PDB file of C-alpha atoms and ligand atoms in Angstrom:
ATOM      1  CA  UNK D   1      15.564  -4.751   3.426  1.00 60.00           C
ATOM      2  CA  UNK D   2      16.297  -2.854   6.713  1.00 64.00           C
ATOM      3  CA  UNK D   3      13.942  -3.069   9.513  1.00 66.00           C
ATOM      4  CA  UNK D   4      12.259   0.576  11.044  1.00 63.00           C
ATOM      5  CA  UNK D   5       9.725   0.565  13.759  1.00 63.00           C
ATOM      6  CA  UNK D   6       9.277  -2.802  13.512  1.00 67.00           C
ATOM      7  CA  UNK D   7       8.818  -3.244   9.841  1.00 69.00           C
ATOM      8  CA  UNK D   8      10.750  -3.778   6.798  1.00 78.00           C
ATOM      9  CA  UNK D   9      11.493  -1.301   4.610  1.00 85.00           C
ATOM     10  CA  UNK D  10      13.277  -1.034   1.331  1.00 92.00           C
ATOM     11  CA  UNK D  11      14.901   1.672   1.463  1.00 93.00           C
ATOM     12  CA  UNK D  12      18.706   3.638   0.051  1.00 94.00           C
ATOM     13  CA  UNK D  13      19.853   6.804  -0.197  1.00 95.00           C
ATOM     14  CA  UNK D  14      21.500   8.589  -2.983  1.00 95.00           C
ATOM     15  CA  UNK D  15      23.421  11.764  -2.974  1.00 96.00           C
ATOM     16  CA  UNK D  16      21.944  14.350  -5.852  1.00 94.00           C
ATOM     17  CA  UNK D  17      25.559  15.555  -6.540  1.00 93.00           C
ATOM     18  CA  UNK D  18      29.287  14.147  -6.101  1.00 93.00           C
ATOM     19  CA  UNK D  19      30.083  16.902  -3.404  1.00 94.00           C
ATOM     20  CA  UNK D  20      27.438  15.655  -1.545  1.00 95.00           C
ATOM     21  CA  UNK D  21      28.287  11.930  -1.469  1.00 95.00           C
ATOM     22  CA  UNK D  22      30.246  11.973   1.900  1.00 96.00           C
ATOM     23  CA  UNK D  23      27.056  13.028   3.852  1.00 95.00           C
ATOM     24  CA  UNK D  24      25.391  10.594   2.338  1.00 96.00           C
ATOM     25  CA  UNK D  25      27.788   8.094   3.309  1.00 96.00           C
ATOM     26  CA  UNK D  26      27.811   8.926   7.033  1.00 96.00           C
ATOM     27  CA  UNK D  27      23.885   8.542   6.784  1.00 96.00           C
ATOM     28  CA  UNK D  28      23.892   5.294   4.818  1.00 96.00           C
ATOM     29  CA  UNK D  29      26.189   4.000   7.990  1.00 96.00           C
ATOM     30  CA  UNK D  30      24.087   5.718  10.966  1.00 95.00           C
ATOM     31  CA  UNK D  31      20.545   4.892   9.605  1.00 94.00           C
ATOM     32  CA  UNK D  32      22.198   1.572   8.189  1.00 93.00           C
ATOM     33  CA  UNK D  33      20.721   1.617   4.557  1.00 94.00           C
ATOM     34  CA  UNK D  34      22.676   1.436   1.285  1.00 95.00           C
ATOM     35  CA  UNK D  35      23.746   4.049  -0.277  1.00 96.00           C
ATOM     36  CA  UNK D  36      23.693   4.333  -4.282  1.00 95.00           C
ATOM     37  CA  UNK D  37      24.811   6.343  -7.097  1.00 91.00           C
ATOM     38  CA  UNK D  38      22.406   6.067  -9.931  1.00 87.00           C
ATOM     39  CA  UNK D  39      18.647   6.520  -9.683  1.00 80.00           C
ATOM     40  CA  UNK D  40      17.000   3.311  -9.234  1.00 82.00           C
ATOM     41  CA  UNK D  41      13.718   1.679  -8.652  1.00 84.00           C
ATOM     42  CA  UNK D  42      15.160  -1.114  -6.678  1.00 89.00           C
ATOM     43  CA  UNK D  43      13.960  -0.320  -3.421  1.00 93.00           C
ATOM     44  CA  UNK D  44       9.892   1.124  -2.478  1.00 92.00           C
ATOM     45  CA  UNK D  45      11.816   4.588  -0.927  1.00 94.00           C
ATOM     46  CA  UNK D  46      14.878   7.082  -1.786  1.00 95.00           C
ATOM     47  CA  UNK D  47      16.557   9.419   0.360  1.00 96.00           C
ATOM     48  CA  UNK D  48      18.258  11.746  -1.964  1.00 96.00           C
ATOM     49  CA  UNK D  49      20.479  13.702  -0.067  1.00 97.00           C
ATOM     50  CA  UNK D  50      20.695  17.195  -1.934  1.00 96.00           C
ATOM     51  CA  UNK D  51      22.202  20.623  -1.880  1.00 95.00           C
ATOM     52  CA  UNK D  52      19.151  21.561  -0.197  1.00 94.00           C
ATOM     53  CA  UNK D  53      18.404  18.995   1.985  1.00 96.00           C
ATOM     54  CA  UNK D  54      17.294  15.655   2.553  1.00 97.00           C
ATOM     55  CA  UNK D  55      14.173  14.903  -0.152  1.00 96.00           C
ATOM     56  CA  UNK D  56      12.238  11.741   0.389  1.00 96.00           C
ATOM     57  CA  UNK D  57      10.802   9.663  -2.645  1.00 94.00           C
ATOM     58  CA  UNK D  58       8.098   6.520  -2.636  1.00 92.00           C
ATOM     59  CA  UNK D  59       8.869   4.682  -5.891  1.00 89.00           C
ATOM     60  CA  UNK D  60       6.718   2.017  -7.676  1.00 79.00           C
ATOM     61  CA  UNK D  61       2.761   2.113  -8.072  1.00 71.00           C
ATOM     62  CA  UNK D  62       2.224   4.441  -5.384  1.00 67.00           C
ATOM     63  CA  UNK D  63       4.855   6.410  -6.623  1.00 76.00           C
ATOM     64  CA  UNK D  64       4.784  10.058  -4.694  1.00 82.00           C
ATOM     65  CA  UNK D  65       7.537  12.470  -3.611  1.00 78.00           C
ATOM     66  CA  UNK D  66      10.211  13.763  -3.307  1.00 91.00           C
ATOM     67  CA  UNK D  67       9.062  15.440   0.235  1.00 93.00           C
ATOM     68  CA  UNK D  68      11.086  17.533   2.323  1.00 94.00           C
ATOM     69  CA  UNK D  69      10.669  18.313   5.935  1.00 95.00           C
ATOM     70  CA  UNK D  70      10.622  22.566   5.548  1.00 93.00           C
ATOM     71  CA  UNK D  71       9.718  25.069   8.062  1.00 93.00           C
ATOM     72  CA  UNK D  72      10.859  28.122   5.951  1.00 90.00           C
ATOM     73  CA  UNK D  73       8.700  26.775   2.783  1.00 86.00           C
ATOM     74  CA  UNK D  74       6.211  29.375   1.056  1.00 85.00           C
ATOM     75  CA  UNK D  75       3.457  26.676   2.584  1.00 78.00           C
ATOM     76  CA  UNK D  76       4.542  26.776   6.086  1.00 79.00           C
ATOM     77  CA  UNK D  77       5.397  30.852   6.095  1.00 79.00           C
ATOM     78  CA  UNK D  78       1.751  31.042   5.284  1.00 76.00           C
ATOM     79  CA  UNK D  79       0.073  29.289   7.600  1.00 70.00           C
ATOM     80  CA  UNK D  80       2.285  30.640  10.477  1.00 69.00           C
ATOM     81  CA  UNK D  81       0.910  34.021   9.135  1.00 70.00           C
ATOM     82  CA  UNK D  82      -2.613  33.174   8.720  1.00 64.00           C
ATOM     83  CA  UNK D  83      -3.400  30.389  10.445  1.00 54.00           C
ATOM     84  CA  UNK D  84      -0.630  31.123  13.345  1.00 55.00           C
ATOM     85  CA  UNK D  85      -3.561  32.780  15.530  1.00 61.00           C
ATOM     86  CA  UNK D  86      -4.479  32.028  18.661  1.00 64.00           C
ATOM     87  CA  UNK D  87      -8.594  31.577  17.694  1.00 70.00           C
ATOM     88  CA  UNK D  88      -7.279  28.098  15.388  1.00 84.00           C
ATOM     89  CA  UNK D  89      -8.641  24.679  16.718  1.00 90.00           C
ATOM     90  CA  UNK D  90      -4.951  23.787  17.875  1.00 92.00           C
ATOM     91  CA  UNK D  91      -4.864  26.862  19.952  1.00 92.00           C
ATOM     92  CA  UNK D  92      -7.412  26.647  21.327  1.00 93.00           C
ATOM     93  CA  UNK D  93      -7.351  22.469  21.899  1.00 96.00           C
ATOM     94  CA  UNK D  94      -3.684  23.690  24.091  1.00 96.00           C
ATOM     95  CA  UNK D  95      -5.643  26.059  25.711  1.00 95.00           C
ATOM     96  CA  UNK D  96      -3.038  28.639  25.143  1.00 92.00           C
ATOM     97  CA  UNK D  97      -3.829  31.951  27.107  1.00 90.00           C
ATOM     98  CA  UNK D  98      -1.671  35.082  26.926  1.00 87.00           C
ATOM     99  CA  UNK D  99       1.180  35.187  28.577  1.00 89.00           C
ATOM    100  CA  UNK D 100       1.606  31.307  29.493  1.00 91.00           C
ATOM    101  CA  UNK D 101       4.202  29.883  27.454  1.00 93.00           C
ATOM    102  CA  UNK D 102       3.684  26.259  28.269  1.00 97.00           C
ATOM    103  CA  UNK D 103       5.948  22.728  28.058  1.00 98.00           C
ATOM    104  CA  UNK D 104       4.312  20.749  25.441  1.00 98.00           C
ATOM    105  CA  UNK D 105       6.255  17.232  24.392  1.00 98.00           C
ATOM    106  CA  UNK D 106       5.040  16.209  20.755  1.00 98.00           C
ATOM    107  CA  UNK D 107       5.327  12.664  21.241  1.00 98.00           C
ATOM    108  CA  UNK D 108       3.750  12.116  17.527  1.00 98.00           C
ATOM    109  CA  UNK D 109       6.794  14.535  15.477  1.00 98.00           C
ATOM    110  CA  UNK D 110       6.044  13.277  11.861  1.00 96.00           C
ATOM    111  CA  UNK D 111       7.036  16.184   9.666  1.00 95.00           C
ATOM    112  CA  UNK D 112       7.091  18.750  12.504  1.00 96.00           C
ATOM    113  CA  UNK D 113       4.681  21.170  11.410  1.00 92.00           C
ATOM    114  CA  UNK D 114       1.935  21.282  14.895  1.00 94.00           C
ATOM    115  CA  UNK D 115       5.353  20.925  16.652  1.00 96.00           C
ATOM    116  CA  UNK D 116       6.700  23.774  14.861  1.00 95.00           C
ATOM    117  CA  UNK D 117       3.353  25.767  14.537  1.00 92.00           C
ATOM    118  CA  UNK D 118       3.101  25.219  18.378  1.00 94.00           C
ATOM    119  CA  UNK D 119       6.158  26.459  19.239  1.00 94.00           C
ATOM    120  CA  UNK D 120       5.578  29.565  16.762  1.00 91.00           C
ATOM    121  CA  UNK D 121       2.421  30.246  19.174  1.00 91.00           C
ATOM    122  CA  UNK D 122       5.428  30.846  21.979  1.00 92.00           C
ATOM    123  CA  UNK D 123       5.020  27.171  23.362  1.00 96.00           C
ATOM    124  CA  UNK D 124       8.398  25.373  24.679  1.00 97.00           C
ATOM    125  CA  UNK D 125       8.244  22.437  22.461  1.00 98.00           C
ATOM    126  CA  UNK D 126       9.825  18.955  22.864  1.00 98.00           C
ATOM    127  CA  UNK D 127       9.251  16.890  19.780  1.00 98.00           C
ATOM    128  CA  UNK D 128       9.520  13.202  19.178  1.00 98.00           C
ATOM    129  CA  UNK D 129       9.833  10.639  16.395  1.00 97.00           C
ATOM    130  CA  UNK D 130      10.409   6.670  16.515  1.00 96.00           C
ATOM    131  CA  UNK D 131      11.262   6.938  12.739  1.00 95.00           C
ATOM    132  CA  UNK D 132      14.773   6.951  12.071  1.00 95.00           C
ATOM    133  CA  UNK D 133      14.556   8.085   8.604  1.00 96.00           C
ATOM    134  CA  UNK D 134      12.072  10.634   9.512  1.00 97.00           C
ATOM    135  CA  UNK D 135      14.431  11.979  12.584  1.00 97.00           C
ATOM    136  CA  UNK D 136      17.299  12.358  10.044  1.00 97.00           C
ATOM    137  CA  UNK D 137      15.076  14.644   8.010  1.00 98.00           C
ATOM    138  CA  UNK D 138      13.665  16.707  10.691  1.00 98.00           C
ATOM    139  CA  UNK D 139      17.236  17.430  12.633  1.00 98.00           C
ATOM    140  CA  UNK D 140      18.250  18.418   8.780  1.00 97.00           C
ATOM    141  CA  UNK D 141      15.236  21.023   8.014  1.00 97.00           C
ATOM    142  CA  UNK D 142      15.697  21.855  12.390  1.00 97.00           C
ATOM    143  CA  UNK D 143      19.471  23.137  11.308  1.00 96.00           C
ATOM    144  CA  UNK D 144      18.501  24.670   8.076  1.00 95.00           C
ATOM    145  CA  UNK D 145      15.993  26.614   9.658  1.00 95.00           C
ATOM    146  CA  UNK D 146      18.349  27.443  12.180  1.00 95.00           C
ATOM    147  CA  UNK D 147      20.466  29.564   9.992  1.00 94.00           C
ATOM    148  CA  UNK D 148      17.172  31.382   8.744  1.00 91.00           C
ATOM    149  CA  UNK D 149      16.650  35.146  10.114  1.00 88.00           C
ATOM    150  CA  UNK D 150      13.111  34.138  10.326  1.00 86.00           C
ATOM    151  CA  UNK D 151      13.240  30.682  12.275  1.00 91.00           C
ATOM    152  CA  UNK D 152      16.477  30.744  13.818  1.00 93.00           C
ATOM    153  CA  UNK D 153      14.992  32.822  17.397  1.00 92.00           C
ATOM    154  CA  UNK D 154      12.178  29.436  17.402  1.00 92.00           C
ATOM    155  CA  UNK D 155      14.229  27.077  17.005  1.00 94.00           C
ATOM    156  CA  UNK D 156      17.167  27.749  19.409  1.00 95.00           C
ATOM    157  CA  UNK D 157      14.785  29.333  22.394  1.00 95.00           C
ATOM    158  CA  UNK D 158      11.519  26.656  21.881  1.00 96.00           C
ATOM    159  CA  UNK D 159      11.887  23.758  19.500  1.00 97.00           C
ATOM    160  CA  UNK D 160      13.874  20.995  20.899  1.00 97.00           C
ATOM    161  CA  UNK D 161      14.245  16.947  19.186  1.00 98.00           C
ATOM    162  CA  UNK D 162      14.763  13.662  20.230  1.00 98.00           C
ATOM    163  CA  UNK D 163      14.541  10.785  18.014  1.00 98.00           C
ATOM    164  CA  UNK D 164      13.122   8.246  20.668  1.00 97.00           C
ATOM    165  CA  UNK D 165      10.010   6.329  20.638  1.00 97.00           C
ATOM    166  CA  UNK D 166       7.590   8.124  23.180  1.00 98.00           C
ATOM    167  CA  UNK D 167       6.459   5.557  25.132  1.00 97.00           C
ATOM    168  CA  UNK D 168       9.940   4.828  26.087  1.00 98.00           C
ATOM    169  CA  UNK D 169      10.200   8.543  26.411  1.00 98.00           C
ATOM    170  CA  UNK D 170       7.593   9.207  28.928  1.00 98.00           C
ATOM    171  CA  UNK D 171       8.169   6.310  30.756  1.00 98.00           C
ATOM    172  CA  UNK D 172      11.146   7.300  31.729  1.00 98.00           C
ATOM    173  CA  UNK D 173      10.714  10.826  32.640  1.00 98.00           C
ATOM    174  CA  UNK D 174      11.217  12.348  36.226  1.00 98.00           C
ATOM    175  CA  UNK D 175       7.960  14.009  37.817  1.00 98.00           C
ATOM    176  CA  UNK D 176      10.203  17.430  37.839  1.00 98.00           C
ATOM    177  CA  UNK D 177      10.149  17.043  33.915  1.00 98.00           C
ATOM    178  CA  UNK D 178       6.434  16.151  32.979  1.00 98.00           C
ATOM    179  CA  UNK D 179       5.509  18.761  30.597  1.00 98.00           C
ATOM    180  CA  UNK D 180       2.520  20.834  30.672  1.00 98.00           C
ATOM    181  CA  UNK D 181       0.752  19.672  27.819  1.00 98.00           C
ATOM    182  CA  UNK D 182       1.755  16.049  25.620  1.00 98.00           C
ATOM    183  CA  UNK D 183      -0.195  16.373  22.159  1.00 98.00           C
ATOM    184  CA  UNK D 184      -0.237  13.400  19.907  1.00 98.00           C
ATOM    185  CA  UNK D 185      -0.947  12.895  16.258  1.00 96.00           C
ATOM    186  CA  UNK D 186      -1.163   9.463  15.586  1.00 95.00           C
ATOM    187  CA  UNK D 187      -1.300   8.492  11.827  1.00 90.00           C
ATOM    188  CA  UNK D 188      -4.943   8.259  11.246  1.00 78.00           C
ATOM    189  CA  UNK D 189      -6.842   4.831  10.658  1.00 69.00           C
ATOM    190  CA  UNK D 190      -6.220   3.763   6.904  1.00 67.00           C
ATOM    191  CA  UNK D 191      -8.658   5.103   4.074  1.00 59.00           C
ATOM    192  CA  UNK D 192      -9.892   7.851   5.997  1.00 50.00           C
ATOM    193  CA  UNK D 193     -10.784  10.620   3.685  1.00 52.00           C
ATOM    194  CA  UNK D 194      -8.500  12.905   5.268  1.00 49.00           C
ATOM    195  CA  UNK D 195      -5.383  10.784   5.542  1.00 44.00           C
ATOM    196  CA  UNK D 196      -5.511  10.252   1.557  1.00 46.00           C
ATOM    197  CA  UNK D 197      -6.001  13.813   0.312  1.00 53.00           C
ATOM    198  CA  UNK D 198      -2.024  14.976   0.781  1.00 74.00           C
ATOM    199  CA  UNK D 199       0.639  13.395  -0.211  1.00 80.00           C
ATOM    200  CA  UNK D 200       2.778  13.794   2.530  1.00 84.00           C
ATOM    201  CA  UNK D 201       0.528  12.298   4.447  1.00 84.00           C
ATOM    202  CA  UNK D 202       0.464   9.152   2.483  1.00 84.00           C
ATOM    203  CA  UNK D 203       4.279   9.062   2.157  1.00 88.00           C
ATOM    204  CA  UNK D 204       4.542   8.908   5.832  1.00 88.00           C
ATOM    205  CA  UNK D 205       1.775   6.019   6.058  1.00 86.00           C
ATOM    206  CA  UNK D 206       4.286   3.850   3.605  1.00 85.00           C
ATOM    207  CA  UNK D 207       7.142   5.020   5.576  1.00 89.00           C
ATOM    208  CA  UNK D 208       5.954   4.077   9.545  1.00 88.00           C
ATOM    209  CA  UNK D 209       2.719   2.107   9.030  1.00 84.00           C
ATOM    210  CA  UNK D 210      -0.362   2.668  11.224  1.00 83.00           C
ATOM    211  CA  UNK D 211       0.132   3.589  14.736  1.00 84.00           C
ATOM    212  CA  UNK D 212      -1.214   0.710  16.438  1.00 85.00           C
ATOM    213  CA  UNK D 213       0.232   1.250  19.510  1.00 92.00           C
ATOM    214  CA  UNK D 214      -1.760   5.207  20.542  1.00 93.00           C
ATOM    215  CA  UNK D 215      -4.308   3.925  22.934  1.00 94.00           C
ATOM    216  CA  UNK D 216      -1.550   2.714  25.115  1.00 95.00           C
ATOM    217  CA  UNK D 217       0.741   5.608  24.675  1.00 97.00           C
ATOM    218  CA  UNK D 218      -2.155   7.869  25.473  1.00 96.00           C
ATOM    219  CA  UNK D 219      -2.679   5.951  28.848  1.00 96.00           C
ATOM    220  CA  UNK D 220       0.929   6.673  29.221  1.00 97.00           C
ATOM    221  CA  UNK D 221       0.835   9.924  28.125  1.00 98.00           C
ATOM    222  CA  UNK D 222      -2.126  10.799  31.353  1.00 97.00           C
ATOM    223  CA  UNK D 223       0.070  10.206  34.076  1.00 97.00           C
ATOM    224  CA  UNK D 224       2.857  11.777  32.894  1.00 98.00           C
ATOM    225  CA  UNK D 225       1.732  15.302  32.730  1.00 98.00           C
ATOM    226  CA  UNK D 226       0.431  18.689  34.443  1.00 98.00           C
ATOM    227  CA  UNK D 227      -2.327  20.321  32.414  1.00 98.00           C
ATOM    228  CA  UNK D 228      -3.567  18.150  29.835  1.00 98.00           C
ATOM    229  CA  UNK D 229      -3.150  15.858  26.631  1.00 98.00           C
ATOM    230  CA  UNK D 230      -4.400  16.577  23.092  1.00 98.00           C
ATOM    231  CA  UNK D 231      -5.372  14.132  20.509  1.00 97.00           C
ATOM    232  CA  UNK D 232      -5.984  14.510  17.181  1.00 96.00           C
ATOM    233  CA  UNK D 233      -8.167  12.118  15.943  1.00 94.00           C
ATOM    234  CA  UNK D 234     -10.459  11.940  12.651  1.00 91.00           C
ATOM    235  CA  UNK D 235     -13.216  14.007  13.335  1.00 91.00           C
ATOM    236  CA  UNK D 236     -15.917  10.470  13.225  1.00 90.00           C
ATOM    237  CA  UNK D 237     -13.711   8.428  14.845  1.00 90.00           C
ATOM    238  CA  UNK D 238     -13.993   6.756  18.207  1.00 91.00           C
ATOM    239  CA  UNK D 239     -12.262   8.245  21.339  1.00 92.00           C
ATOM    240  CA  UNK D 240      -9.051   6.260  21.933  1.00 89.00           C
ATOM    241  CA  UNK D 241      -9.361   5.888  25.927  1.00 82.00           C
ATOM    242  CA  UNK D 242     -11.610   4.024  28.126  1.00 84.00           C
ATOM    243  CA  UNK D 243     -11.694   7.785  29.748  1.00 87.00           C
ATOM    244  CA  UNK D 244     -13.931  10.186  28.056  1.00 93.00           C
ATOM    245  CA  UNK D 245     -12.139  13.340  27.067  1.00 97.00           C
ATOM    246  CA  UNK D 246     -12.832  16.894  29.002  1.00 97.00           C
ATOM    247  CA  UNK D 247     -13.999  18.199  25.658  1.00 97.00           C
ATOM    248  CA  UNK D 248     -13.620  18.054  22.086  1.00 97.00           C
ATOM    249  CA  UNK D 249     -12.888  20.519  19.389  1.00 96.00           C
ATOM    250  CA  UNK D 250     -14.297  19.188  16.041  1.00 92.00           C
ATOM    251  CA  UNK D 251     -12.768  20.812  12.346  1.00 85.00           C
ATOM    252  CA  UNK D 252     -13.758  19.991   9.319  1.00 84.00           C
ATOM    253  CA  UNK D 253     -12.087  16.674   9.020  1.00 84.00           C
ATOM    254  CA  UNK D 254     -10.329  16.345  11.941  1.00 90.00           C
ATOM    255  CA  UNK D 255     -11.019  16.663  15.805  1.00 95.00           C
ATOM    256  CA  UNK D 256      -8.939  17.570  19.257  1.00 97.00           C
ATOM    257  CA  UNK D 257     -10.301  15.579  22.229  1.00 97.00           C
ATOM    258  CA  UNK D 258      -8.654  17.142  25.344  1.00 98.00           C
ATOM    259  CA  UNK D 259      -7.907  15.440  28.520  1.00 98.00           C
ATOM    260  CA  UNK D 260      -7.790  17.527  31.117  1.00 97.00           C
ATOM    261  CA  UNK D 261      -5.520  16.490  34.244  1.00 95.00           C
TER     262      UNK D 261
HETATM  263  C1  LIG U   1       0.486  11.663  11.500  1.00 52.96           C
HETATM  264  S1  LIG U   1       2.170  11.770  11.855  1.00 52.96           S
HETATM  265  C2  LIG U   1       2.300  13.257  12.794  1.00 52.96           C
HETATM  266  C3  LIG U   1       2.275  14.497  11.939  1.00 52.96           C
HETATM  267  C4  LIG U   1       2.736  15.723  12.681  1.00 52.96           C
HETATM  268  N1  LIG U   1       1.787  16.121  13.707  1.00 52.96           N
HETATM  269  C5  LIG U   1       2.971  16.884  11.744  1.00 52.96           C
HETATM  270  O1  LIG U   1       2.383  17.964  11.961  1.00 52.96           O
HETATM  271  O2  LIG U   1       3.760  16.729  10.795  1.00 52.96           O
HETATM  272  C6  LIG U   1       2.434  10.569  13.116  1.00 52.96           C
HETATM  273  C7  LIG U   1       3.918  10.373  13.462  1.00 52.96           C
HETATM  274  O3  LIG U   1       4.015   9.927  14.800  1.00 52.96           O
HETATM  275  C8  LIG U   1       5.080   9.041  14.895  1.00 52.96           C
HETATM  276  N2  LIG U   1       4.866   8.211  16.099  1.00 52.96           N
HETATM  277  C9  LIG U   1       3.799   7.436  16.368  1.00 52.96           C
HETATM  278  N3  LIG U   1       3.933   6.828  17.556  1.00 52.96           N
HETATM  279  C10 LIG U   1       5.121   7.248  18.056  1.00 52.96           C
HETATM  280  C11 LIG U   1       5.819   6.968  19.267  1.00 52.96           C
HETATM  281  N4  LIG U   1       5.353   6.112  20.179  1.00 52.96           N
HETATM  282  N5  LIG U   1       6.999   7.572  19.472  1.00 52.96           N
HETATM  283  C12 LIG U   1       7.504   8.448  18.545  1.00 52.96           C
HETATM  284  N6  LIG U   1       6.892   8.737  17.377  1.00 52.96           N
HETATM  285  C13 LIG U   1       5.707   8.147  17.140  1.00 52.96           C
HETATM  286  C14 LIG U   1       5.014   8.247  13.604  1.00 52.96           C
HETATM  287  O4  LIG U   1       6.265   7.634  13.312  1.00 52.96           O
HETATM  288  C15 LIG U   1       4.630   9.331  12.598  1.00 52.96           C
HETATM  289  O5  LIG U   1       5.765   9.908  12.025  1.00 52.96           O
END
């Protein structure tokens, strides 16, 4: 059992090939989990370290997976394309205008796709994770898609990471550094419709647990900013704050409620 965020986890990692087994190694040692060699069910999740990347597997009942963090997948190449626009909820919850390339920290990284869509819309993006296992895997698809013709421009100029837990983060951050805009994208409440339907989704609720801690990292998240904060919320549930958001921009499952500063 290691301990993440607070919780225990049971957790290895196994390289997919022999080449591989010396990058495994020097993960096994930084995120201090074992490492094995054969395909187990011993522990609830498996980081299989392969050829092209770092693959994430829930075993057992639940089983789901592998997962791996992409941002030059078919899936993602698509919805930059067609949902990439300036006229989609996201957009418009940033209040992105032309020509104003704004600071946005996403304090909530997860798998990096608003972080990633954001900074596709020509936002300077800082994104965060608490999750150690889940930094390791986004700083692994962040170089991959580095050395990609089509990503490599977003990520060096606008997509920046920090594993660090946010709070923490904005705590500590010098008025000269607020950003312009801190969006957060809390793991929704359990059972939600929404939060069952993809199995990433319910990967990542095994992996970190529910967020418990938003409402206060929202409070934190007001006074350490210019423009505004965006939350993404399910679209019934209640507002997080004892402030009422500016406005809200309600999808089909989900909802933005804006804070304006
Ligand atoms: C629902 S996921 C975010 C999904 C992400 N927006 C995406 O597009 O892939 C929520 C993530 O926020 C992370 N998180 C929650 N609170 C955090 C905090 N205080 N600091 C850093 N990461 C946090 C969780 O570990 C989890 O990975």
């Amino acid at each position: 059992m290691v301990t993440h965020n607070n919780r225990s986890l049971s957790i290895a990692i196994r390289p997919a090939a022999t080449e591989l087994y010396d990058k495994a190694m020097d993960l096994s040692t930084k995120l201090s989990i074992p490492l094995i060699q054969r395909e187990t069910k011993e522990y609830e999740f498996l980081l299989i370290c392969s050829a092209d990347g770092l693959a994430l597997q829930q075993n057992g009942k639940k089983g789901l997976g592998p997962i791996m963090i992409s941002f030059t997948s078919p899936a993602m190449t698509y919805r930059i394309k067609h949902g990439g626009d300036r006229k989609q909820a996201l957009a418009r919850a940033i209040g992105l205008k032309k020509g104003w390339q704004p600071t946005v920290i996403d304090a909530t990284g997860g798998l990096g796709r608003d972080g990633f869509i954001l900074a596709c819309l020509g936002c300077r993006v800082h994104m965060l994770e608490r999750s150690p296992v889940l930094a390791v895997m986004l700083e692994d698809a962040l170089q991959r898609a580095s050395q990609s013709e089509f990503t490599a421009e977003i990520i060096s100029n606008r997509l920046q990471f920090t594993h660090a837990d946010s709070s923490i983060f904005l705590q500590n951050l010098l008025p000269e550094d607020f950003p312009d805009i801190i969006y957060l994208d809390p793991m929704y409440p359990k059972r939600t419709k929404s939060s069952l339907v993809k199995k990433e989704m319910r990967i990542l609720r095994g992996l970190t647990g529910d967020d418990q801690d938003t409402a206060a990292l929202l409070d934190m998240a007001l006074t350490r900013v210019r423009n505004r904060v965006v939350i993404k919320r399910p679209r019934l549930a209640p507002v997080l704050s004892s402030l009422m958001p500016s406005h809200q921009i309600t999808g089909k499952s989900s909802r933005f409620d804006v804070y304006l500063i």
